[in-house]
Coordinates of C-alpha atoms in Angstrom, one line a residue:
M1 CA 38.1 -64.6 -57.6
T2 CA 36.0 -63.3 -54.7
Q3 CA 33.9 -65.7 -52.7
I4 CA 31.7 -62.9 -51.4
A5 CA 28.1 -63.2 -52.5
G6 CA 25.7 -60.3 -52.1
Q7 CA 25.4 -58.6 -48.8
Q8 CA 25.7 -61.4 -46.2
S9 CA 26.7 -64.6 -48.0
I10 CA 29.8 -66.6 -49.1
K11 CA 29.9 -68.9 -52.1
F12 CA 32.9 -71.2 -51.5
D13 CA 35.3 -71.9 -54.4
K14 CA 36.5 -74.9 -52.5
S15 CA 33.7 -76.6 -50.6
A16 CA 34.0 -78.1 -47.2
H17 CA 32.9 -81.7 -47.2
I18 CA 30.9 -83.2 -44.3
I19 CA 32.6 -86.6 -43.9
S20 CA 30.9 -87.8 -40.8
A21 CA 28.0 -86.9 -38.5
A22 CA 26.8 -88.4 -35.2
S23 CA 23.6 -87.9 -33.2
I24 CA 22.8 -88.8 -29.6
V25 CA 19.4 -88.1 -28.0
G26 CA 17.3 -88.7 -25.0
K27 CA 14.5 -91.2 -24.5
K28 CA 11.7 -88.8 -25.5
E29 CA 13.4 -88.0 -28.8
G30 CA 14.0 -91.7 -29.4
E31 CA 10.3 -92.3 -29.1
G32 CA 9.5 -89.7 -31.8
P33 CA 9.2 -90.1 -35.6
L34 CA 13.0 -90.0 -36.1
G35 CA 13.8 -92.4 -33.3
K36 CA 15.2 -95.2 -35.4
L37 CA 17.5 -92.8 -37.3
F38 CA 19.6 -91.6 -34.3
D39 CA 23.0 -93.2 -33.6
L40 CA 22.3 -93.6 -29.9
V41 CA 19.2 -93.2 -27.7
G42 CA 19.7 -92.8 -23.9
E43 CA 17.4 -94.8 -21.6
E44 CA 17.4 -92.2 -18.9
A45 CA 17.9 -88.4 -18.9
S46 CA 20.9 -88.3 -16.6
F47 CA 23.1 -90.4 -18.9
G48 CA 24.7 -91.8 -15.8
E49 CA 25.7 -88.4 -14.4
N50 CA 24.8 -86.6 -11.2
T51 CA 23.5 -83.4 -12.8
W52 CA 21.7 -82.3 -15.9
E53 CA 24.7 -80.2 -16.9
E54 CA 27.1 -83.1 -16.6
A55 CA 24.7 -85.2 -18.6
E56 CA 24.8 -82.6 -21.4
S57 CA 28.6 -82.6 -21.4
T58 CA 28.5 -86.4 -21.7
L59 CA 26.2 -86.0 -24.7
Q60 CA 28.7 -83.8 -26.5
R61 CA 31.7 -86.0 -25.6
E62 CA 30.0 -89.2 -26.9
A63 CA 28.7 -87.5 -30.1
C64 CA 32.3 -86.3 -30.8
Q65 CA 33.7 -89.7 -30.2
L66 CA 31.1 -91.3 -32.5
A67 CA 31.8 -88.7 -35.3
L68 CA 35.5 -89.4 -35.0
G69 CA 35.0 -93.1 -35.1
K70 CA 32.9 -92.9 -38.2
A71 CA 35.5 -90.8 -40.0
K72 CA 38.3 -93.1 -38.7
L73 CA 40.1 -90.1 -37.4
L74 CA 41.8 -89.2 -34.1
P75 CA 41.3 -86.1 -32.0
T76 CA 44.9 -85.1 -32.7
Q77 CA 44.0 -84.8 -36.4
M78 CA 41.4 -82.1 -35.7
R79 CA 42.8 -78.6 -36.2
Y80 CA 39.8 -76.9 -34.4
V81 CA 36.6 -77.7 -32.7
F82 CA 33.7 -75.2 -33.0
C83 CA 31.3 -75.9 -30.2
G84 CA 28.5 -74.3 -28.2
D85 CA 25.4 -74.8 -26.1
L86 CA 22.7 -72.9 -24.2
L87 CA 24.3 -72.9 -20.8
G88 CA 26.0 -70.0 -19.1
Q89 CA 29.7 -69.8 -20.1
L90 CA 29.2 -72.8 -22.4
I91 CA 29.9 -75.2 -19.6
A92 CA 28.3 -78.2 -21.5
S93 CA 30.8 -77.7 -24.3
S94 CA 33.9 -76.8 -22.3
F95 CA 33.6 -79.8 -20.0
G96 CA 32.4 -82.0 -22.9
V97 CA 35.3 -81.5 -25.3
M98 CA 38.0 -80.6 -22.8
N99 CA 39.7 -84.0 -22.7
F100 CA 40.0 -84.2 -26.5
N101 CA 42.7 -81.5 -26.2
I102 CA 41.6 -79.9 -29.5
P103 CA 42.0 -76.1 -30.0
M104 CA 38.5 -74.8 -29.4
F105 CA 36.3 -71.9 -30.5
G106 CA 33.4 -71.6 -28.0
L107 CA 30.3 -70.2 -29.8
Y108 CA 27.0 -68.9 -28.6
G109 CA 24.2 -68.5 -31.2
A110 CA 21.5 -69.9 -28.9
C111 CA 19.6 -72.6 -30.9
S112 CA 21.3 -71.4 -34.2
T113 CA 24.7 -72.6 -32.9
C114 CA 24.8 -75.6 -35.2
G115 CA 24.6 -73.3 -38.2
E116 CA 27.2 -71.0 -36.8
S117 CA 29.6 -73.8 -36.0
L118 CA 29.2 -75.3 -39.5
S119 CA 29.6 -71.9 -41.1
L120 CA 32.9 -71.1 -39.3
G121 CA 34.2 -74.6 -39.8
A122 CA 33.5 -74.5 -43.5
M123 CA 35.2 -71.1 -43.7
A124 CA 38.3 -72.5 -42.0
V125 CA 38.5 -75.6 -44.3
S126 CA 37.8 -73.7 -47.5
A127 CA 40.5 -71.1 -46.7
D128 CA 43.1 -73.8 -46.0
Y129 CA 43.4 -73.0 -42.3
A130 CA 42.5 -76.6 -41.5
D131 CA 42.4 -80.1 -43.0
Y132 CA 39.9 -81.3 -40.5
V133 CA 37.6 -79.5 -38.1
M134 CA 34.8 -80.6 -35.8
A135 CA 31.5 -78.8 -35.2
V136 CA 29.4 -79.9 -32.2
T137 CA 26.5 -78.6 -30.2
S138 CA 24.0 -79.8 -27.6
S139 CA 21.0 -79.0 -25.5
H140 CA 19.2 -80.8 -22.6
F141 CA 15.6 -80.4 -21.5
G142 CA 16.6 -80.5 -17.8
S143 CA 19.5 -78.1 -17.9
A144 CA 17.6 -75.6 -20.2
E145 CA 14.5 -75.6 -18.0
K146 CA 16.6 -75.1 -14.9
Q147 CA 18.4 -72.1 -16.4
F148 CA 15.8 -70.4 -18.4
R149 CA 12.4 -71.3 -16.9
F150 CA 11.4 -73.3 -13.9
P151 CA 12.9 -76.3 -12.0
L152 CA 11.3 -79.5 -13.2
E153 CA 9.9 -80.2 -9.8
Y154 CA 7.8 -77.0 -10.0
G155 CA 5.5 -78.7 -12.6
N156 CA 4.5 -75.4 -14.3
Q157 CA 1.7 -75.3 -16.9
R158 CA 3.2 -74.9 -20.4
P159 CA 1.3 -72.7 -23.0
L160 CA 0.4 -74.3 -26.3
A161 CA 2.8 -72.0 -28.1
A162 CA 5.8 -73.4 -26.1
T163 CA 8.3 -75.7 -27.6
W164 CA 10.1 -78.6 -25.9
T165 CA 13.9 -78.4 -25.5
V166 CA 15.5 -81.4 -27.2
T167 CA 17.8 -83.5 -25.2
G168 CA 20.5 -84.3 -27.8
S169 CA 23.9 -83.6 -29.3
G170 CA 25.0 -83.6 -32.9
A171 CA 28.7 -83.6 -34.1
F172 CA 30.1 -83.2 -37.6
I173 CA 33.5 -83.5 -39.1
L174 CA 34.4 -81.2 -42.1
A175 CA 37.3 -81.9 -44.5
K176 CA 38.6 -80.8 -47.9
K177 CA 37.3 -83.9 -49.6
G178 CA 35.4 -87.1 -48.9
G179 CA 31.8 -88.1 -48.2
H180 CA 28.7 -87.3 -50.3
A181 CA 27.6 -83.9 -48.9
R182 CA 29.4 -80.6 -49.0
I183 CA 28.8 -77.0 -47.8
T184 CA 28.8 -74.8 -50.9
G185 CA 27.7 -71.5 -49.3
I186 CA 26.6 -69.8 -46.2
T187 CA 24.4 -66.8 -45.3
T188 CA 25.3 -65.3 -41.9
G189 CA 22.3 -63.9 -40.1
K190 CA 21.6 -60.6 -38.5
I191 CA 20.0 -60.0 -35.1
V192 CA 16.3 -59.3 -35.7
D193 CA 14.1 -58.0 -33.0
Y194 CA 10.3 -57.6 -33.4
G195 CA 9.8 -56.8 -29.7
V196 CA 8.4 -60.1 -28.7
K197 CA 8.7 -60.6 -24.9
D198 CA 7.1 -64.0 -24.5
S199 CA 10.1 -66.3 -23.8
L200 CA 7.9 -69.4 -24.0
N201 CA 6.9 -68.6 -27.6
M202 CA 10.2 -69.3 -29.2
G203 CA 8.7 -69.6 -32.7
A204 CA 7.4 -66.0 -32.7
C205 CA 10.7 -64.7 -31.4
M206 CA 12.8 -66.5 -34.1
A207 CA 10.6 -66.5 -37.2
P208 CA 11.5 -62.9 -38.2
A209 CA 15.2 -63.7 -38.1
A210 CA 14.6 -66.9 -40.2
C211 CA 12.7 -64.8 -42.7
D212 CA 15.5 -62.3 -42.9
T213 CA 18.2 -64.9 -43.5
I214 CA 16.2 -66.9 -46.0
Y215 CA 15.3 -63.8 -48.0
Q216 CA 18.9 -62.6 -48.0
N217 CA 20.1 -66.0 -49.1
L218 CA 17.7 -66.0 -52.1
M219 CA 18.7 -62.5 -53.0
D220 CA 22.5 -63.1 -52.6
F221 CA 22.5 -66.3 -54.6
N222 CA 19.9 -65.1 -57.1
R223 CA 17.7 -68.1 -56.3
Q224 CA 14.0 -69.0 -56.0
P225 CA 12.6 -71.3 -53.2
D226 CA 12.3 -74.1 -55.8
D227 CA 16.0 -74.0 -56.4
Y228 CA 16.2 -75.9 -53.1
D229 CA 14.8 -79.3 -52.5
K230 CA 14.2 -78.3 -48.9
I231 CA 14.5 -75.0 -46.9
I232 CA 14.9 -76.3 -43.4
T233 CA 14.6 -74.1 -40.3
G234 CA 15.9 -75.3 -36.9
D235 CA 13.2 -75.0 -34.3
L236 CA 10.4 -72.7 -35.1
G237 CA 7.7 -75.3 -34.4
Y238 CA 4.1 -75.0 -35.7
V239 CA 3.6 -71.4 -34.5
G240 CA 6.9 -70.1 -35.9
Q241 CA 6.4 -72.0 -39.2
T242 CA 3.1 -70.2 -39.9
I243 CA 4.7 -66.8 -39.1
L244 CA 7.7 -67.5 -41.3
I245 CA 5.7 -68.5 -44.3
D246 CA 3.5 -65.4 -44.0
L247 CA 6.4 -63.0 -43.6
L248 CA 8.2 -64.4 -46.7
K249 CA 5.0 -64.2 -48.7
E250 CA 5.0 -60.5 -47.9
K251 CA 8.5 -60.3 -49.4
G252 CA 7.3 -62.1 -52.6
F253 CA 8.5 -65.7 -51.8
D254 CA 6.4 -68.7 -51.1
I255 CA 8.4 -71.4 -49.4
S256 CA 5.4 -73.5 -48.2
R257 CA 6.0 -76.3 -50.7
V258 CA 9.7 -76.8 -49.7
H259 CA 9.7 -75.8 -46.1
M260 CA 10.6 -78.2 -43.3
D261 CA 11.2 -77.5 -39.6
C262 CA 13.4 -79.7 -37.4
G263 CA 11.2 -78.8 -34.4
I264 CA 8.2 -80.2 -36.2
E265 CA 10.0 -83.3 -37.4
I266 CA 11.5 -84.5 -34.2
Y267 CA 8.3 -85.1 -32.1
D268 CA 4.9 -86.5 -32.8
R269 CA 2.3 -83.8 -32.2
E270 CA -0.5 -86.3 -31.6
T271 CA 1.2 -88.7 -29.2
Q272 CA 3.9 -86.6 -27.5
D273 CA 3.1 -83.7 -25.2
T274 CA 5.4 -81.2 -26.8
H275 CA 2.8 -78.5 -27.9
S276 CA 4.4 -76.4 -30.7
G277 CA 7.3 -78.8 -31.3
G278 CA 11.0 -79.0 -30.5
S279 CA 13.7 -76.4 -29.8
G280 CA 17.2 -76.2 -28.4
C281 CA 20.7 -76.4 -29.9
G282 CA 20.4 -80.1 -30.2
C283 CA 17.1 -80.0 -32.2
S284 CA 18.5 -78.9 -35.6
A285 CA 21.9 -80.7 -35.0
V286 CA 20.5 -84.2 -34.4
T287 CA 17.9 -83.8 -37.2
L288 CA 20.7 -82.7 -39.6
A289 CA 22.8 -85.7 -38.6
A290 CA 20.0 -88.3 -38.6
K291 CA 17.6 -87.2 -41.4
I292 CA 18.8 -84.3 -43.5
L293 CA 22.4 -85.4 -44.3
P294 CA 21.4 -89.0 -45.2
N295 CA 18.9 -87.7 -47.7
V296 CA 21.5 -85.4 -49.2
E297 CA 24.2 -88.1 -49.3
K298 CA 22.0 -90.5 -51.2
G299 CA 20.9 -87.8 -53.6
A300 CA 17.3 -87.7 -52.7
W301 CA 17.8 -84.0 -52.0
K302 CA 20.4 -82.4 -54.3
R303 CA 20.5 -79.0 -52.5
V304 CA 19.1 -77.9 -49.2
L305 CA 19.2 -74.6 -47.2
F306 CA 19.7 -75.4 -43.6
V307 CA 18.7 -72.5 -41.3
P308 CA 19.0 -73.1 -37.5
T309 CA 17.3 -70.4 -35.5
G310 CA 18.2 -68.9 -32.1
A311 CA 16.5 -66.7 -29.5
L312 CA 19.1 -64.4 -27.9
L313 CA 17.9 -64.1 -24.4
S314 CA 19.3 -64.8 -20.9
P315 CA 17.6 -65.0 -17.5
T316 CA 19.0 -61.5 -16.8
S317 CA 17.7 -59.9 -19.9
F318 CA 14.3 -61.6 -19.5
N319 CA 14.0 -60.6 -15.8
E320 CA 14.9 -57.0 -16.7
G321 CA 12.0 -56.8 -19.2
Q322 CA 14.0 -57.0 -22.4
S323 CA 12.6 -58.4 -25.6
V324 CA 13.8 -61.6 -27.2
P325 CA 15.8 -60.9 -30.4
G326 CA 16.4 -63.7 -32.9
I327 CA 19.1 -64.8 -35.2
A328 CA 19.4 -67.5 -37.9
H329 CA 22.4 -68.8 -39.9
G330 CA 21.9 -70.3 -43.4
V331 CA 24.1 -73.2 -44.6
V332 CA 23.8 -74.4 -48.2
I333 CA 24.4 -78.2 -48.3
E334 CA 24.6 -80.0 -51.6
H335 CA 25.0 -83.6 -52.8
C336 CA 28.4 -84.6 -54.3

């Protein structure tokens, strides 16, 4: 029996179970609304390292170790690790997971990498290519600003549409059975480019891709928005959320009642100076681990559509005047 669903989706005959999840964040994230839900909150942004990049690798390494400990598994039991980050050549991931000595797939989906890693991990487990796999991603405010925008010492003025890169890492272990949450389907996103060139307005860049993936998921699975307890985007923020809801209404779907955005959830708009909300690979990953999965595991949410969103730019493409395409990957997670 085929597992192919519609044009872009897979409906798994054998679901991959999420048997453990871990979240580590920085001090600013720990001071936000989800602060008490994270496994570990760092007291200083360097996490004891000499550079932002080394700090981000430490985030990944510690998140993986926590996830393994929760699952009572060893690195040698992991068939593969699917990992990625925002930095050039994925250096946060390669230096972060290197000493675990696990066969590695390095991924770049920008801020959608959590969805990409979970999708590929679920495919591997469902197809019997692995008993256990790990999916991990991260971002760090300091390393992202240094690479994509301005050195922190520059003290540049941030526009109100800008989002704040989350300092954090989320790690997940997938298996054939166990736990109380499972991945029952995925919708792989396409690159969508509306010609937006404002690299500080991530919400506007990524909302069209989120719209495309959510719409295709509803079509491929023959569902309505209310068939999900929550439709959760990764890091659109307040600006992107408004655009997404309007775009989907044009396609005949109103998700306003069930929509949630990790970038909105992770910071307090009134007390934290983060403007439109949060972004970065770590944004959706730590929110999934700390808030979304616990609600699914206890049955408060029976089925959610998790849609991390990414902006596919580099310093080179931006400086050469290119637009900022977006991509979003949908993961259907259900209580079991």
